[in-house]
XYZ file of C-alpha atoms in Angstrom:
501
model
C -51.461 -178.586 4.174
C -53.443 -177.817 1.052
C -55.689 -174.807 1.446
C -54.386 -174.279 4.984
C -57.512 -175.924 6.372
C -55.459 -177.056 9.368
C -54.350 -173.534 10.325
C -56.794 -173.305 13.228
C -55.614 -176.600 14.700
C -52.278 -175.069 15.691
C -51.190 -172.439 18.152
C -48.157 -170.245 17.432
C -45.676 -172.880 18.600
C -47.480 -175.469 16.498
C -47.184 -173.284 13.395
C -43.491 -172.760 14.098
C -43.026 -176.527 14.280
C -44.680 -176.930 10.863
C -42.213 -174.443 9.404
C -39.286 -176.185 11.091
C -40.366 -179.537 9.641
C -40.738 -178.033 6.181
C -44.457 -178.822 6.004
C -45.244 -175.192 5.247
C -43.130 -172.102 4.584
C -43.109 -168.837 6.508
C -44.250 -167.104 3.313
C -47.245 -169.438 2.957
C -48.293 -168.894 6.560
C -47.976 -165.149 6.135
C -50.192 -165.155 3.056
C -52.766 -167.220 4.954
C -52.775 -164.698 7.798
C -53.089 -161.804 5.361
C -55.996 -163.532 3.608
C -57.662 -164.088 6.974
C -57.186 -160.421 7.832
C -58.812 -159.321 4.592
C -61.658 -161.771 5.191
C -62.773 -160.765 8.688
C -61.200 -157.385 9.425
C -63.944 -155.393 7.641
C -66.351 -156.755 10.279
C -64.196 -156.292 13.391
C -61.757 -153.459 12.526
C -58.929 -155.035 14.535
C -55.954 -154.463 12.191
C -55.591 -150.752 11.521
C -52.151 -150.647 9.871
C -51.091 -153.420 7.476
C -47.327 -154.077 7.187
C -47.595 -156.681 4.464
C -44.597 -155.677 2.351
C -42.306 -155.536 5.384
C -43.501 -158.961 6.494
C -43.173 -160.473 3.008
C -39.551 -159.375 2.890
C -38.892 -160.865 6.327
C -40.581 -164.133 5.328
C -37.839 -164.620 2.745
C -35.121 -164.322 5.379
C -33.722 -167.135 7.495
C -34.747 -166.420 11.061
C -34.209 -168.280 14.320
C -36.199 -168.536 17.532
C -38.989 -170.662 18.996
C -41.602 -168.798 16.931
C -39.529 -168.566 13.727
C -41.684 -167.501 10.788
C -44.983 -167.241 12.691
C -47.196 -164.281 11.644
C -47.819 -161.796 14.442
C -49.616 -158.509 15.138
C -48.282 -155.569 17.163
C -50.424 -153.272 19.293
C -50.163 -149.671 18.030
C -49.171 -148.253 21.413
C -45.904 -147.985 23.401
C -44.103 -150.554 21.219
C -42.066 -148.735 18.562
C -41.306 -150.440 15.247
C -38.643 -148.477 13.355
C -39.960 -146.929 10.140
C -43.642 -147.708 10.798
C -46.194 -145.152 11.963
C -47.258 -145.332 15.616
C -50.313 -143.142 16.146
C -51.352 -144.499 19.590
C -54.986 -144.167 18.515
C -54.642 -140.372 18.461
C -54.971 -137.669 15.822
C -52.115 -135.866 17.544
C -49.653 -138.660 16.752
C -50.984 -139.437 13.276
C -47.986 -139.643 10.942
C -45.400 -140.101 13.706
C -42.754 -142.644 12.670
C -40.299 -143.954 15.310
C -36.661 -144.254 14.273
C -35.831 -147.364 16.316
C -37.406 -150.507 17.683
C -38.340 -150.665 21.350
C -36.705 -153.457 23.364
C -40.068 -155.243 23.437
C -40.215 -155.342 19.619
C -36.571 -156.424 19.355
C -37.414 -159.425 21.505
C -40.419 -160.315 19.365
C -38.136 -160.287 16.346
C -35.460 -162.345 18.109
C -38.159 -164.901 18.937
C -38.644 -165.239 15.170
C -42.091 -163.659 14.899
C -43.046 -161.982 11.637
C -44.971 -158.773 12.385
C -47.348 -158.024 9.508
C -49.653 -155.393 10.976
C -50.659 -153.194 13.890
C -53.810 -153.510 15.965
C -56.339 -150.974 17.189
C -56.117 -149.289 20.572
C -58.140 -146.498 22.203
C -56.468 -143.090 22.320
C -53.326 -143.577 24.464
C -54.870 -146.759 25.835
C -56.933 -144.954 28.455
C -60.268 -146.772 28.108
C -61.257 -150.442 28.476
C -63.081 -150.348 25.142
C -61.379 -149.842 21.781
C -63.235 -147.085 19.936
C -60.748 -144.409 18.846
C -62.156 -141.635 16.707
C -59.049 -141.944 14.523
C -59.769 -145.457 13.220
C -63.293 -146.229 14.440
C -64.624 -148.862 16.845
C -63.208 -152.367 17.055
C -65.826 -155.104 17.479
C -66.030 -158.362 19.381
C -66.099 -161.519 17.189
C -68.432 -163.162 19.726
C -70.980 -160.354 19.274
C -70.161 -157.404 16.988
C -72.493 -155.172 18.997
C -70.134 -155.606 21.957
C -66.626 -154.287 22.518
C -63.639 -156.671 22.562
C -62.398 -154.653 25.525
C -59.397 -152.404 25.743
C -56.907 -151.194 25.486
C -55.615 -154.307 23.658
C -58.982 -154.707 21.940
C -57.606 -154.956 18.422
C -55.172 -157.662 19.496
C -57.817 -159.745 21.255
C -60.342 -159.395 18.425
C -57.740 -160.502 15.870
C -56.759 -163.593 17.859
C -60.334 -164.552 18.702
C -61.334 -164.186 15.037
C -58.593 -166.579 13.931
C -56.311 -164.110 12.146
C -53.339 -165.081 14.331
C -52.959 -167.386 17.345
C -51.218 -164.731 19.461
C -50.743 -160.941 19.423
C -48.981 -158.293 21.491
C -50.791 -156.587 24.364
C -50.111 -154.255 27.295
C -51.860 -153.694 30.609
C -52.013 -150.567 32.815
C -55.377 -151.179 34.461
C -56.468 -154.463 32.943
C -55.696 -153.963 29.252
C -54.441 -157.528 28.706
C -56.922 -159.240 31.002
C -60.043 -157.210 30.108
C -59.922 -157.969 26.354
C -58.877 -161.572 27.031
C -62.019 -161.940 29.139
C -64.217 -160.255 26.528
C -63.023 -162.502 23.694
C -62.448 -165.890 25.355
C -58.642 -165.805 25.336
C -55.823 -166.387 27.789
C -54.123 -163.197 28.966
C -51.318 -162.928 31.525
C -50.111 -159.596 32.897
C -46.551 -160.293 34.110
C -44.964 -159.058 37.321
C -43.781 -155.447 37.226
C -40.314 -155.324 35.691
C -40.495 -158.803 34.148
C -40.777 -157.491 30.573
C -38.712 -154.369 29.804
C -40.457 -151.241 28.550
C -37.472 -149.207 27.285
C -35.373 -147.757 26.068
C -37.508 -144.956 24.579
C -40.495 -145.323 26.925
C -40.620 -144.654 30.651
C -42.166 -147.159 33.045
C -45.618 -145.816 32.263
C -48.393 -144.918 34.677
C -46.081 -144.976 37.723
C -45.034 -148.525 36.865
C -48.587 -149.836 36.499
C -48.096 -150.882 32.840
C -46.820 -154.347 31.887
C -46.417 -155.776 28.377
C -46.936 -159.289 27.080
C -49.450 -161.014 24.729
C -52.947 -162.421 24.431
C -53.101 -165.990 23.131
C -55.349 -168.976 22.550
C -53.140 -171.350 24.539
C -51.268 -171.191 27.819
C -48.101 -172.647 26.314
C -47.815 -169.840 23.746
C -48.017 -167.300 26.558
C -45.463 -169.183 28.680
C -42.936 -169.618 25.873
C -43.413 -166.002 24.822
C -42.704 -164.821 28.358
C -39.438 -166.776 28.234
C -38.553 -164.771 25.116
C -39.607 -161.384 26.538
C -38.402 -161.538 30.139
C -34.984 -160.448 31.352
C -32.995 -157.307 32.029
C -31.019 -155.255 29.528
C -28.423 -152.473 29.900
C -30.025 -149.281 31.150
C -33.140 -150.951 32.543
C -34.290 -149.080 35.636
C -36.370 -151.731 37.402
C -34.713 -155.130 37.667
C -36.169 -158.230 39.254
C -34.693 -161.673 39.782
C -35.055 -164.031 36.805
C -37.170 -167.158 37.234
C -35.398 -170.203 38.643
C -36.635 -172.265 35.692
C -38.198 -171.418 32.359
C -41.901 -170.714 32.106
C -42.042 -173.466 29.498
C -40.896 -175.837 32.258
C -43.486 -174.393 34.665
C -46.416 -175.504 32.523
C -44.971 -179.012 32.223
C -44.350 -179.436 35.960
C -46.627 -181.582 38.119
C -49.406 -179.371 39.565
C -49.095 -178.511 43.246
C -51.914 -178.254 45.753
C -52.627 -174.540 46.150
C -54.464 -172.464 48.715
C -56.640 -170.123 46.678
C -58.699 -167.236 48.033
C -61.810 -166.290 46.094
C -64.148 -163.335 46.310
C -67.545 -162.275 45.016
C -66.955 -158.673 46.148
C -67.694 -155.999 43.533
C -64.293 -154.522 44.556
C -64.120 -151.097 42.833
C -67.634 -151.444 41.423
C -71.091 -151.283 42.923
C -72.317 -154.700 41.803
C -71.016 -157.958 40.350
C -72.974 -159.373 37.413
C -74.752 -162.673 38.091
C -72.886 -164.401 35.245
C -69.573 -163.275 36.761
C -70.641 -164.656 40.138
C -71.678 -167.933 38.563
C -68.333 -168.207 36.780
C -66.432 -167.773 40.034
C -68.522 -170.359 41.884
C -68.198 -172.899 39.073
C -64.445 -172.290 38.967
C -64.215 -172.882 42.718
C -65.871 -176.284 42.200
C -63.398 -177.085 39.423
C -60.427 -176.059 41.574
C -61.620 -178.145 44.495
C -62.129 -181.148 42.208
C -58.472 -180.777 41.216
C -57.393 -180.880 44.860
C -56.897 -177.179 45.584
C -58.141 -175.562 48.787
C -60.454 -172.575 48.251
C -61.445 -169.989 50.852
C -63.895 -167.125 50.397
C -62.568 -163.701 51.435
C -63.526 -160.027 51.512
C -61.186 -157.752 49.590
C -59.329 -155.055 51.594
C -60.111 -152.066 49.366
C -61.255 -148.583 50.348
C -63.077 -148.013 47.084
C -63.309 -144.223 47.094
C -59.697 -143.654 48.157
C -58.410 -146.101 45.535
C -60.464 -144.637 42.690
C -59.496 -141.075 43.513
C -55.777 -141.845 43.834
C -55.706 -143.981 40.693
C -57.505 -141.287 38.711
C -55.148 -138.574 39.948
C -52.137 -140.622 38.874
C -53.495 -141.604 35.468
C -54.649 -138.044 34.695
C -51.220 -136.755 35.731
C -49.671 -139.255 33.337
C -51.977 -137.989 30.582
C -50.789 -134.450 31.236
C -47.219 -135.727 30.947
C -48.143 -137.578 27.743
C -49.261 -134.290 26.233
C -46.070 -132.544 27.280
C -43.864 -135.363 25.977
C -45.817 -135.508 22.727
C -45.267 -131.811 22.198
C -41.527 -132.338 22.712
C -41.310 -135.340 20.374
C -43.493 -133.861 17.632
C -42.235 -130.298 17.958
C -45.658 -128.663 18.093
C -48.199 -127.609 20.686
C -51.229 -129.772 21.285
C -54.707 -128.274 21.166
C -58.182 -129.541 21.938
C -58.912 -130.397 18.294
C -55.963 -132.823 18.271
C -57.576 -135.098 20.838
C -60.851 -136.735 21.744
C -62.851 -134.598 24.178
C -62.474 -137.084 27.031
C -58.703 -137.336 26.537
C -58.279 -133.563 26.454
C -60.363 -133.187 29.617
C -58.260 -135.810 31.429
C -55.113 -134.002 30.331
C -56.502 -130.722 31.646
C -57.508 -132.439 34.867
C -54.013 -133.882 35.201
C -52.501 -130.414 34.800
C -54.711 -129.134 37.585
C -53.143 -131.301 40.293
C -50.098 -130.002 42.145
C -47.102 -131.962 43.372
C -48.709 -132.558 46.745
C -51.826 -134.056 45.116
C -49.718 -136.497 43.119
C -47.500 -137.410 46.085
C -50.570 -138.044 48.236
C -51.974 -140.326 45.538
C -48.682 -142.258 45.428
C -48.782 -142.608 49.225
C -52.387 -143.807 49.104
C -51.436 -146.504 46.624
C -48.409 -147.522 48.685
C -50.588 -147.875 51.767
C -53.132 -149.872 49.780
C -50.371 -152.145 48.453
C -49.063 -152.891 51.942
C -52.539 -153.819 53.198
C -53.190 -155.892 50.100
C -49.891 -157.785 50.337
C -50.466 -158.536 54.033
C -53.932 -159.874 53.186
C -52.446 -161.927 50.325
C -49.680 -163.567 52.348
C -51.511 -166.813 53.298
C -52.618 -167.547 49.716
C -50.972 -168.821 46.545
C -53.529 -167.040 44.363
C -56.704 -164.973 44.428
C -59.648 -165.851 42.186
C -62.206 -163.250 41.099
C -64.079 -162.593 37.905
C -61.983 -160.531 35.497
C -64.778 -158.001 34.923
C -67.683 -156.697 36.955
C -70.001 -157.016 33.949
C -70.357 -158.797 30.619
C -68.451 -157.345 27.637
C -69.880 -153.876 27.244
C -71.773 -152.676 24.162
C -69.872 -150.687 21.572
C -70.406 -147.101 22.682
C -71.283 -148.183 26.207
C -68.457 -146.183 27.783
C -68.691 -143.116 25.589
C -69.509 -139.916 27.467
C -73.213 -139.097 27.576
C -74.478 -135.816 26.131
C -74.449 -134.258 29.596
C -70.942 -135.577 30.271
C -69.760 -134.140 26.959
C -71.062 -130.731 28.051
C -69.194 -131.091 31.342
C -66.010 -132.289 29.611
C -66.028 -129.378 27.172
C -66.683 -126.946 30.011
C -63.759 -128.450 31.881
C -61.483 -127.485 28.991
C -62.160 -123.798 29.676
C -62.159 -123.778 33.459
C -59.258 -122.250 35.408
C -56.742 -124.866 36.576
C -57.199 -123.949 40.236
C -60.944 -124.490 40.012
C -60.603 -127.912 38.366
C -58.251 -129.167 41.077
C -60.968 -128.750 43.697
C -63.454 -130.940 41.878
C -62.932 -134.256 43.708
C -66.569 -135.207 43.165
C -66.127 -134.730 39.424
C -62.990 -136.879 39.467
C -64.840 -139.693 41.212
C -67.873 -139.387 38.952
C -65.863 -139.190 35.715
C -64.540 -142.730 35.942
C -67.334 -144.448 37.826
C -68.564 -146.519 34.871
C -65.020 -147.597 34.007
C -64.339 -148.713 37.581
C -67.629 -150.625 37.652
C -66.635 -152.423 34.437
C -62.973 -153.078 35.362
C -63.780 -153.522 39.020
C -61.274 -156.303 39.682
C -58.228 -155.728 37.477
C -56.544 -152.541 38.726
C -55.193 -153.670 42.131
C -52.616 -155.953 40.494
C -51.370 -153.046 38.372
C -50.809 -151.009 41.520
C -49.100 -153.805 43.478
C -47.180 -155.102 40.462
C -48.352 -158.695 40.973
C -48.794 -161.115 38.063
C -52.431 -161.622 37.129
C -54.158 -163.619 34.406
C -57.577 -163.924 32.818
C -58.469 -167.532 32.024
C -61.382 -168.336 29.648
C -63.218 -170.801 31.865
C -66.817 -169.642 31.560
C -69.319 -168.748 28.845
C -72.817 -167.626 29.818
C -76.099 -169.027 28.496
C -75.963 -166.632 25.527
C -72.468 -167.830 24.563
C -70.638 -164.709 25.764
C -67.164 -165.244 27.313
C -66.762 -164.481 31.027
C -63.093 -164.597 32.063
C -61.909 -165.768 35.462
C -58.977 -163.867 36.956
C -56.196 -165.317 39.091
C -53.667 -163.022 40.758
C -50.457 -164.459 42.178
C -47.659 -163.418 44.475
C -45.090 -160.920 43.171
C -42.655 -162.695 40.857
C -44.584 -165.979 40.766
C -45.780 -166.199 37.169
C -44.599 -169.814 37.282
C -47.309 -170.685 39.833
C -50.044 -169.012 37.775
C -48.916 -170.610 34.520
C -48.730 -174.052 36.098
C -52.287 -173.605 37.399
C -53.482 -172.259 34.025
C -52.059 -175.294 32.220
C -53.889 -177.590 34.631
C -57.160 -175.705 34.117
C -56.699 -175.703 30.350
C -56.295 -179.475 30.363
C -59.306 -179.948 32.647
C -61.622 -177.568 30.813
C -60.215 -176.913 27.296
C -61.152 -173.721 25.511
C -58.867 -173.358 22.475
C -61.358 -175.065 20.172
C -64.173 -172.620 20.885
C -64.914 -170.339 17.930
C -66.904 -167.108 17.853
C -69.521 -166.480 15.139
C -67.096 -164.199 13.300
C -64.055 -166.342 12.525
C -61.662 -166.475 9.600
C -61.788 -170.267 9.503
C -65.502 -170.358 8.743
C -67.764 -168.732 6.189
C -68.238 -165.022 6.863
């Protein structure tokens, strides 16, 4: 494997097999990944915290697991790695060093992965673009003027640019699927409770958040889910384990599925023409494979959903501030945070218990309607996004919005709580962009973005499939069939570590 020219021919499991056969060492693969990071990271700003020395020491150890010795990157949010700073994209947490690994990280290590760096995330993961003031904007390898999405933007940019074949990701409103769509990757958000979030972290955003990976291949994602899934002592939410492994699911003979599809803008106002085209082309592909497709209208009361979701997320941000003050032992102030984050925290503090309970009820009612609608179908197909990958800076507050956000910081709490119109307006652009992803976070269903479409300008347009609760096996089996029918792993963006930069 002289010069590691073959590196890009293998996914994570393929690299692990090379190590197992003795064709390359874990140390050699690590040095290749480090060299690739140094080559392309100045252009995409995906890896914000190198852990090279830690990884070099681990590469000398004998490790077991299906991914033994494979270089890997960890998102700098939620997942604690003992002894390594976790800033969560925020000035407030800069310098914070966790004392123990989260269960999620322990399982990565048990799988044999060698974590050699941390990837960029927006402040506390609250935006679908990755542009934290702390470390600067992350850029899309397909077009550096565009965002790789968020909040797992650093992870997706690193994988798309050929630094690693797979990286950790988490999803509270689309943060696995959005960046997967933006960068032409496969991204599965598991069922709520499938991958444990503890023991140091609560089930964030009222249970909306799920953790997994973004990857180039379906099989890496399936095998990784086998490594990550399963209960542990003290876990609050427990669900039944799969009847068979997810590795077996992708090898099983495909079944004929009944798949709903929709061209509704859902939480947005419009659906981009390229997104519509991607859905219609995917319907033709599905039908050619023997699946039955039926067009549907989505049962969403847009305004009620957006308001309730915003109330809950802002309340979580207020709690994040309070918990951060407890963990760090100091009070937070406006200068510690980005203006938008501070305003959302203030907004969250303005809601009372009744406001939050009403938002929870609204989401429960939505979930019941949605599940009843979903009952006849094995999966729902939509575009992942309502638009093409947004420009870097495209979701930053405008000058007028900055004035309003700063004013919000000084308003009395009681006055803020009455500003429903402001709440709806504040997130309108985000809901237009991520118009399809959030329902599955609320219901807890598994949902995946599959890189099946590129537009005429060569920009990725992900297609999203949402499955029944607990049925990742059905989605993964379908994804493997689609991957075989319309392969994508060989597609390379203009910025890629395997080519001249």
